[in-house]
Coordinates of N, CA and C in Angstrom, one line a residue:
M1 N 52.3 115.1 92.2 CA 52.1 114.2 93.4 C 51.8 112.8 92.9
N2 N 51.1 112.6 91.8 CA 50.8 111.3 91.3 C 52.1 110.6 90.9
G3 N 53.1 111.3 90.3 CA 54.4 110.8 90.0 C 55.1 110.2 91.2
L4 N 55.0 110.9 92.3 CA 55.6 110.5 93.6 C 54.9 109.2 94.1
K5 N 53.6 109.2 94.0 CA 52.9 108.0 94.5 C 53.2 106.8 93.7
N6 N 53.5 106.9 92.4 CA 53.9 105.8 91.6 C 55.2 105.2 92.0
N7 N 56.0 105.9 92.8 CA 57.3 105.4 93.2 C 57.3 104.5 94.4
H8 N 56.1 104.2 94.9 CA 56.0 103.3 96.1 C 56.5 101.9 95.8
Y9 N 56.5 101.5 94.5 CA 57.0 100.1 94.1 C 58.5 100.0 94.3
R10 N 59.2 101.1 94.6 CA 60.7 101.1 94.6 C 61.2 100.4 95.8
I11 N 60.5 100.4 96.9 CA 61.0 99.7 98.1 C 61.0 98.2 97.8
P12 N 59.9 97.6 97.4 CA 60.0 96.2 97.0 C 61.0 95.9 95.9
L13 N 61.2 96.8 95.0 CA 62.2 96.7 94.0 C 63.6 96.6 94.6
F14 N 63.8 97.4 95.6 CA 65.1 97.4 96.3 C 65.3 96.0 96.9
Y15 N 64.3 95.5 97.5 CA 64.4 94.1 98.0 C 64.8 93.1 97.0
V16 N 64.2 93.2 95.8 CA 64.5 92.3 94.7 C 66.0 92.5 94.3
V17 N 66.4 93.7 94.2 CA 67.9 94.0 93.9 C 68.8 93.3 94.9
T18 N 68.4 93.5 96.2 CA 69.2 93.0 97.3 C 69.3 91.5 97.2
L19 N 68.1 90.8 97.1 CA 68.0 89.4 97.1 C 68.8 88.8 95.9
T20 N 68.6 89.4 94.7 CA 69.4 88.8 93.5 C 70.9 89.1 93.6
F21 N 71.2 90.2 94.2 CA 72.7 90.5 94.4 C 73.3 89.4 95.2
W22 N 72.8 89.1 96.4 CA 73.4 88.0 97.2 C 73.2 86.6 96.6
F23 N 72.1 86.4 96.0 CA 71.8 85.1 95.4 C 72.9 84.8 94.4
S24 N 73.2 85.8 93.5 CA 74.1 85.6 92.4 C 75.5 85.2 92.9
M25 N 75.9 85.7 94.1 CA 77.2 85.4 94.6 C 77.3 84.1 95.4
Y26 N 76.2 83.6 95.8 CA 76.2 82.4 96.7 C 75.8 81.1 96.0
T27 N 75.4 81.1 94.7 CA 75.0 79.9 94.1 C 76.2 78.9 93.9
C28 N 77.4 79.5 93.9 CA 78.6 78.7 93.7 C 79.2 78.2 95.0
V29 N 78.7 78.7 96.1 CA 79.3 78.3 97.4 C 79.3 76.8 97.7
P30 N 78.2 76.1 97.5 CA 78.2 74.7 97.9 C 79.0 73.8 96.9
I31 N 79.4 74.3 95.8 CA 80.0 73.4 94.8 C 81.4 73.9 94.3
L32 N 81.8 75.1 94.7 CA 83.0 75.7 94.2 C 84.3 74.8 94.5
A33 N 84.4 74.3 95.7 CA 85.6 73.5 96.1 C 85.6 72.2 95.2
S34 N 84.4 71.6 95.1 CA 84.3 70.3 94.3 C 84.6 70.6 92.8
Y35 N 84.2 71.8 92.3 CA 84.4 72.1 90.9 C 85.9 72.4 90.7
L36 N 86.5 73.1 91.6 CA 88.0 73.3 91.5 C 88.8 72.0 91.6
E37 N 88.4 71.1 92.4 CA 89.0 69.8 92.5 C 88.9 69.1 91.2
Y38 N 87.7 69.2 90.6 CA 87.4 68.5 89.3 C 88.3 69.1 88.2
L39 N 88.6 70.4 88.3 CA 89.6 71.0 87.4 C 91.0 70.7 87.7
G40 N 91.3 70.0 88.8 CA 92.7 69.6 89.1 C 93.4 70.5 90.0
A41 N 92.7 71.5 90.6 CA 93.4 72.4 91.6 C 93.8 71.7 92.8
S42 N 95.0 72.1 93.4 CA 95.4 71.5 94.6 C 94.6 72.1 95.8
Y43 N 94.6 71.4 96.9 CA 93.9 71.9 98.1 C 94.3 73.3 98.5
D44 N 95.6 73.6 98.4 CA 96.1 74.9 98.8 C 95.5 76.0 97.9
T45 N 95.5 75.7 96.6 CA 94.9 76.6 95.6 C 93.4 76.8 95.9
I46 N 92.7 75.7 96.2 CA 91.3 75.8 96.4 C 91.0 76.7 97.6
G47 N 91.8 76.5 98.7 CA 91.7 77.4 99.9 C 91.9 78.8 99.5
L48 N 92.9 79.1 98.7 CA 93.2 80.5 98.3 C 92.1 81.1 97.6
I49 N 91.5 80.3 96.6 CA 90.4 80.8 95.8 C 89.2 81.1 96.6
I50 N 88.9 80.2 97.5 CA 87.7 80.4 98.3 C 87.9 81.6 99.3
G51 N 89.1 81.7 99.8 CA 89.4 82.7 100.8 C 89.5 84.1 100.1
M52 N 89.8 84.1 98.8 CA 89.9 85.4 98.1 C 88.7 86.3 98.2
Y53 N 87.5 85.7 98.3 CA 86.3 86.4 98.4 C 86.3 87.3 99.7
G54 N 86.7 86.6 100.8 CA 86.8 87.4 102.1 C 87.9 88.3 102.2
L55 N 89.1 88.0 101.6 CA 90.2 88.9 101.6 C 89.9 90.1 100.8
T56 N 89.3 90.0 99.7 CA 89.0 91.2 98.9 C 88.0 92.1 99.6
Q57 N 87.0 91.5 100.3 CA 86.1 92.3 101.1 C 86.9 93.1 102.2
L58 N 87.8 92.4 102.9 CA 88.5 92.9 104.0 C 89.3 94.1 103.5
L59 N 89.9 94.0 102.3 CA 90.8 95.1 101.8 C 90.0 96.3 101.2
L60 N 88.8 96.0 100.7 CA 88.0 97.0 100.0 C 86.9 97.7 100.8
R61 N 86.3 97.0 101.8 CA 85.1 97.5 102.4 C 85.3 98.9 103.0
I62 N 86.4 99.2 103.7 CA 86.6 100.5 104.3 C 86.9 101.6 103.2
P63 N 87.8 101.3 102.3 CA 88.0 102.3 101.2 C 86.7 102.6 100.4
V64 N 85.9 101.6 100.1 CA 84.7 101.8 99.4 C 83.8 102.7 100.2
G65 N 83.7 102.5 101.5 CA 82.8 103.3 102.3 C 83.3 104.7 102.4
V66 N 84.6 104.9 102.5 CA 85.2 106.3 102.6 C 85.0 107.0 101.3
V67 N 85.2 106.4 100.2 CA 85.0 107.1 98.9 C 83.6 107.4 98.6
S68 N 82.7 106.4 99.0 CA 81.3 106.6 98.8 C 80.8 107.8 99.7
D69 N 81.2 107.9 100.9 CA 80.8 109.0 101.8 C 81.3 110.3 101.2
R70 N 82.5 110.3 100.7 CA 83.1 111.5 100.2 C 82.3 112.1 99.0
Y71 N 81.9 111.2 98.1 CA 81.3 111.7 96.9 C 79.8 111.5 96.8
H72 N 79.2 110.8 97.8 CA 77.8 110.6 97.9 C 77.2 110.1 96.6
K73 N 77.8 109.1 96.1 CA 77.4 108.4 94.8 C 77.1 107.0 95.1
R74 N 76.1 106.7 95.9 CA 75.8 105.3 96.4 C 75.3 104.5 95.2
R75 N 74.5 105.0 94.3 CA 74.0 104.2 93.2 C 75.1 103.8 92.2
I76 N 76.1 104.5 92.1 CA 77.2 104.1 91.2 C 77.9 102.9 91.8
F77 N 78.1 102.9 93.1 CA 78.8 101.8 93.8 C 77.9 100.5 93.8
I78 N 76.6 100.8 93.9 CA 75.6 99.7 93.8 C 75.7 99.1 92.4
T79 N 75.7 99.9 91.4 CA 75.8 99.4 90.0 C 77.1 98.6 89.8
F80 N 78.2 99.1 90.3 CA 79.4 98.3 90.2 C 79.4 97.0 90.9
G81 N 78.8 97.0 92.1 CA 78.6 95.8 92.9 C 77.8 94.8 92.1
L82 N 76.7 95.2 91.5 CA 75.8 94.3 90.7 C 76.5 93.8 89.5
M83 N 77.3 94.7 88.8 CA 78.0 94.2 87.6 C 79.1 93.2 88.0
F84 N 79.8 93.4 89.1 CA 80.8 92.5 89.6 C 80.2 91.1 90.0
S85 N 79.0 91.2 90.6 CA 78.4 89.9 91.0 C 78.0 89.2 89.8
L86 N 77.5 89.8 88.8 CA 77.1 89.2 87.5 C 78.3 88.6 86.8
L87 N 79.4 89.3 86.7 CA 80.6 88.8 86.1 C 81.2 87.7 86.8
S88 N 81.3 87.8 88.1 CA 81.9 86.7 88.9 C 81.1 85.4 88.9
G89 N 79.7 85.6 88.7 CA 78.9 84.4 88.7 C 79.0 83.7 87.3
I90 N 78.7 84.5 86.3 CA 78.6 83.9 84.9 C 80.0 83.6 84.4
G91 N 81.0 84.4 84.8 CA 82.4 84.2 84.3 C 83.0 82.8 84.4
I92 N 82.6 82.2 85.5 CA 83.2 80.8 85.8 C 82.7 79.8 84.7
V93 N 81.6 80.1 84.1 CA 81.1 79.2 83.0 C 82.1 79.2 81.8
F94 N 82.7 80.4 81.6 CA 83.5 80.6 80.4 C 85.0 80.4 80.6
V95 N 85.4 80.3 81.8 CA 86.9 80.1 82.1 C 87.0 78.8 82.8
Q96 N 88.0 78.0 82.5 CA 88.3 76.8 83.3 C 89.7 76.8 83.8
E97 N 90.3 78.0 83.8 CA 91.7 78.1 84.3 C 91.5 78.6 85.8
V98 N 92.3 78.0 86.7 CA 92.2 78.3 88.1 C 92.6 79.7 88.4
S99 N 93.5 80.3 87.6 CA 94.0 81.6 87.9 C 92.8 82.6 87.6
W100 N 92.1 82.3 86.5 CA 90.9 83.2 86.2 C 89.8 83.1 87.2
I101 N 89.6 81.9 87.7 CA 88.6 81.7 88.8 C 89.0 82.5 90.0
L102 N 90.3 82.5 90.3 CA 90.8 83.3 91.5 C 90.4 84.8 91.3
I103 N 90.6 85.3 90.1 CA 90.3 86.7 89.8 C 88.8 86.9 89.9
L104 N 88.0 86.0 89.5 CA 86.5 86.1 89.5 C 86.0 86.1 91.0
R105 N 86.7 85.3 91.8 CA 86.3 85.3 93.2 C 86.7 86.6 93.9
A106 N 87.8 87.1 93.5 CA 88.2 88.4 94.0 C 87.2 89.5 93.6
L107 N 86.7 89.4 92.4 CA 85.7 90.3 91.9 C 84.4 90.1 92.7
A108 N 84.0 88.9 93.1 CA 82.9 88.7 94.0 C 83.1 89.4 95.3
G109 N 84.3 89.3 95.8 CA 84.6 90.0 97.1 C 84.5 91.5 97.0
A110 N 84.9 92.0 95.8 CA 84.7 93.5 95.5 C 83.3 93.8 95.5
A111 N 82.5 93.0 94.9 CA 81.0 93.2 94.8 C 80.4 93.3 96.2
A112 N 80.8 92.3 97.1 CA 80.3 92.3 98.4 C 80.7 93.5 99.2
A113 N 81.9 94.1 98.9 CA 82.4 95.3 99.6 C 81.5 96.5 99.4
T114 N 80.7 96.4 98.3 CA 79.7 97.5 98.0 C 78.5 97.5 98.9
W115 N 78.3 96.4 99.7 CA 77.1 96.2 100.4 C 76.8 97.4 101.3
V116 N 77.8 98.1 101.8 CA 77.6 99.2 102.7 C 76.7 100.3 102.0
D117 N 76.9 100.4 100.7 CA 76.2 101.4 99.9 C 74.7 101.0 99.8
F118 N 74.4 99.7 99.6 CA 73.0 99.3 99.6 C 72.3 99.7 100.9
T119 N 72.9 99.4 102.0 CA 72.3 99.7 103.3 C 72.1 101.2 103.6
I120 N 73.1 102.0 103.2 CA 73.1 103.5 103.4 C 72.0 104.1 102.5
L121 N 72.0 103.7 101.2 CA 71.0 104.3 100.3 C 69.6 103.8 100.8
F122 N 69.4 102.6 101.1 CA 68.1 102.1 101.5 C 67.6 102.8 102.8
S123 N 68.5 102.9 103.8 CA 68.1 103.6 105.0 C 67.8 105.1 104.8
S124 N 68.4 105.7 103.8 CA 68.2 107.1 103.6 C 66.7 107.3 103.0
Y125 N 66.1 106.3 102.6 CA 64.7 106.4 102.1 C 63.7 106.6 103.3
F126 N 64.2 106.4 104.5 CA 63.3 106.4 105.7 C 63.7 107.5 106.6
A127 N 62.7 108.0 107.4 CA 63.0 108.9 108.5 C 63.9 108.3 109.5
K128 N 64.6 109.1 110.2 CA 65.6 108.6 111.2 C 65.0 107.6 112.2
E129 N 63.8 107.8 112.6 CA 63.2 106.9 113.6 C 62.9 105.5 113.0
H130 N 63.0 105.4 111.7 CA 62.6 104.1 111.1 C 63.8 103.4 110.5
T131 N 65.1 104.0 110.7 CA 66.2 103.4 110.1 C 66.5 102.0 110.6
T132 N 66.3 101.7 111.9 CA 66.5 100.4 112.4 C 65.6 99.4 111.7
K133 N 64.4 99.7 111.5 CA 63.5 98.8 110.8 C 63.9 98.6 109.4
A134 N 64.4 99.7 108.7 CA 64.9 99.6 107.3 C 66.1 98.7 107.2
I135 N 67.0 98.8 108.1 CA 68.2 97.9 108.1 C 67.8 96.5 108.4
G136 N 66.9 96.3 109.3 CA 66.4 94.9 109.6 C 65.8 94.3 108.4
N137 N 64.9 95.1 107.7 CA 64.3 94.6 106.5 C 65.3 94.2 105.4
I138 N 66.2 95.1 105.1 CA 67.2 94.9 104.0 C 68.1 93.7 104.4
S139 N 68.4 93.6 105.7 CA 69.3 92.5 106.1 C 68.6 91.1 105.9
F140 N 67.2 91.1 106.2 CA 66.5 89.9 105.9 C 66.6 89.4 104.5
F141 N 66.5 90.4 103.5 CA 66.5 90.0 102.1 C 67.9 89.6 101.7
S142 N 68.9 90.2 102.3 CA 70.3 89.8 102.0 C 70.6 88.4 102.5
T143 N 70.1 88.1 103.7 CA 70.3 86.7 104.2 C 69.5 85.7 103.4
L144 N 68.2 86.1 103.0 CA 67.4 85.2 102.2 C 68.0 84.9 100.9
G145 N 68.6 85.9 100.3 CA 69.3 85.7 99.0 C 70.5 84.8 99.1
Q146 N 71.2 84.9 100.2 CA 72.4 84.0 100.4 C 71.9 82.5 100.6
M147 N 70.8 82.4 101.5 CA 70.3 81.0 101.7 C 69.7 80.4 100.5
V148 N 68.9 81.1 99.8 CA 68.3 80.6 98.6 C 69.3 80.3 97.5
G149 N 70.3 81.2 97.4 CA 71.4 81.0 96.5 C 72.2 79.7 96.7
I150 N 72.5 79.4 98.0 CA 73.2 78.2 98.4 C 72.4 77.0 98.0
L151 N 71.1 77.0 98.5 CA 70.2 75.9 98.2 C 70.1 75.6 96.7
S152 N 69.8 76.7 96.0 CA 69.6 76.6 94.5 C 70.9 76.1 93.8
G153 N 72.0 76.7 94.2 CA 73.3 76.3 93.6 C 73.6 74.8 93.7
G154 N 73.3 74.3 94.9 CA 73.5 72.8 95.2 C 72.5 72.0 94.4
W155 N 71.3 72.4 94.4 CA 70.2 71.7 93.6 C 70.5 71.7 92.1
F156 N 70.8 72.8 91.6 CA 71.1 72.9 90.1 C 72.3 72.1 89.7
A157 N 73.3 72.2 90.5 CA 74.6 71.4 90.2 C 74.3 69.9 90.3
A158 N 73.5 69.5 91.3 CA 73.2 68.0 91.4 C 72.3 67.6 90.2
A159 N 71.4 68.5 89.8 CA 70.4 68.1 88.7 C 71.0 68.2 87.3
F160 N 71.8 69.3 87.1 CA 72.2 69.6 85.7 C 73.7 69.8 85.5
G161 N 74.5 69.7 86.6 CA 75.9 69.8 86.4 C 76.4 71.1 87.0
F162 N 77.7 71.2 87.2 CA 78.3 72.4 87.8 C 77.9 73.7 87.2
E163 N 78.1 73.7 85.8 CA 77.9 75.0 85.1 C 76.5 75.6 85.3
S164 N 75.5 74.8 85.6 CA 74.1 75.3 85.7 C 74.0 76.2 86.9
A165 N 74.8 75.9 88.0 CA 74.8 76.7 89.2 C 75.3 78.1 88.9
F166 N 76.4 78.1 88.1 CA 77.0 79.4 87.8 C 76.1 80.2 86.8
I167 N 75.4 79.5 85.9 CA 74.5 80.2 85.0 C 73.3 80.8 85.8
V168 N 72.8 80.1 86.7 CA 71.6 80.6 87.5 C 72.1 81.8 88.3
G169 N 73.3 81.8 88.8 CA 73.8 82.9 89.6 C 74.0 84.1 88.6
G170 N 74.5 83.9 87.4 CA 74.6 85.0 86.5 C 73.3 85.6 86.1
I171 N 72.3 84.7 85.9 CA 70.9 85.2 85.5 C 70.4 86.1 86.6
A172 N 70.6 85.6 87.9 CA 70.1 86.5 89.0 C 70.8 87.8 89.1
G173 N 72.1 87.8 88.8 CA 72.9 89.0 88.8 C 72.4 90.0 87.7
A174 N 72.0 89.4 86.5 CA 71.5 90.2 85.4 C 70.2 90.8 85.8
I175 N 69.3 90.1 86.5 CA 68.0 90.6 86.9 C 68.2 91.8 87.9
G176 N 69.1 91.5 88.9 CA 69.4 92.6 89.9 C 69.9 93.9 89.2
L177 N 70.8 93.7 88.2 CA 71.4 94.8 87.6 C 70.4 95.6 86.7
S178 N 69.5 94.9 86.1 CA 68.4 95.5 85.3 C 67.4 96.3 86.2
C179 N 67.1 95.7 87.3 CA 66.2 96.3 88.3 C 66.8 97.6 88.9
R180 N 68.1 97.6 89.1 CA 68.8 98.7 89.8 C 68.6 100.0 89.1
F181 N 68.4 100.0 87.7 CA 68.2 101.2 87.0 C 66.9 101.9 87.3
S182 N 66.0 101.2 88.0 CA 64.7 101.8 88.3 C 64.7 102.3 89.8
L183 N 65.8 102.2 90.5 CA 65.8 102.7 91.9 C 65.7 104.2 91.9
S184 N 64.9 104.7 92.9 CA 64.6 106.1 92.9 C 65.7 106.9 93.6
K185 N 65.8 108.1 93.1 CA 66.6 109.1 93.9 C 65.8 109.8 94.9
I186 N 64.4 109.7 94.8 CA 63.5 110.4 95.7 C 63.5 109.6 97.0
P187 N 63.8 110.3 98.1 CA 63.7 109.7 99.4 C 62.3 109.2 99.7
I188 N 62.2 107.9 100.1 CA 60.9 107.3 100.3 C 60.3 108.0 101.5
S189 N 61.0 108.6 102.4 CA 60.5 109.3 103.6 C 59.5 110.4 103.1
V190 N 59.8 111.0 101.9 CA 58.8 111.9 101.3 C 57.5 111.2 100.9
L191 N 57.7 110.0 100.3 CA 56.6 109.2 99.9 C 55.7 108.8 101.0
K192 N 56.3 108.5 102.2 CA 55.6 108.0 103.3 C 54.6 109.1 103.9
R193 N 54.9 110.3 103.6 CA 54.0 111.4 104.1 C 52.8 111.7 103.2
L194 N 52.8 111.0 102.0 CA 51.7 111.2 101.1 C 50.5 110.4 101.5
P195 N 49.3 110.9 101.3 CA 48.1 110.1 101.6 C 48.0 108.9 100.8

């Protein structure tokens, strides 16, 4: 029983994973177009690169959900999502070719497509009557991560240059990925019944 009680920290840990996941993908949002223009990309290309994030999500969100439901391996998809967010954030620091940045933004869209697995795994920790509250809580942290990521990305870029925003996003992605390995398989609904 004591081992189960010690798992109570995993709900706050899931919040940290969620916040850093979205933070890592959104630090580049306020500066990406300016950075691409600085690299000499045309406006058509800039639009394509920025839109690639949404296009990849559109193409992958349903297939990811279907495969995840079929094999019930939510944590694997969460791991891939966190790895993709890390790579898409920090990768821009190391490449300055527009075609590579296009691929990295597609990777960020693939990461975002795994969000369904975050919500399903997190809500499974709660009894059915508490799933609405669970989704509300996790949605708060996803939005908070996006907002803080955008604000931080703009601030770091203004203070230290474009690359700093990408580095900060990569660091957040690495934190989220390292925390993910401590997520529990034990449904928290079991923990809630403990004294």
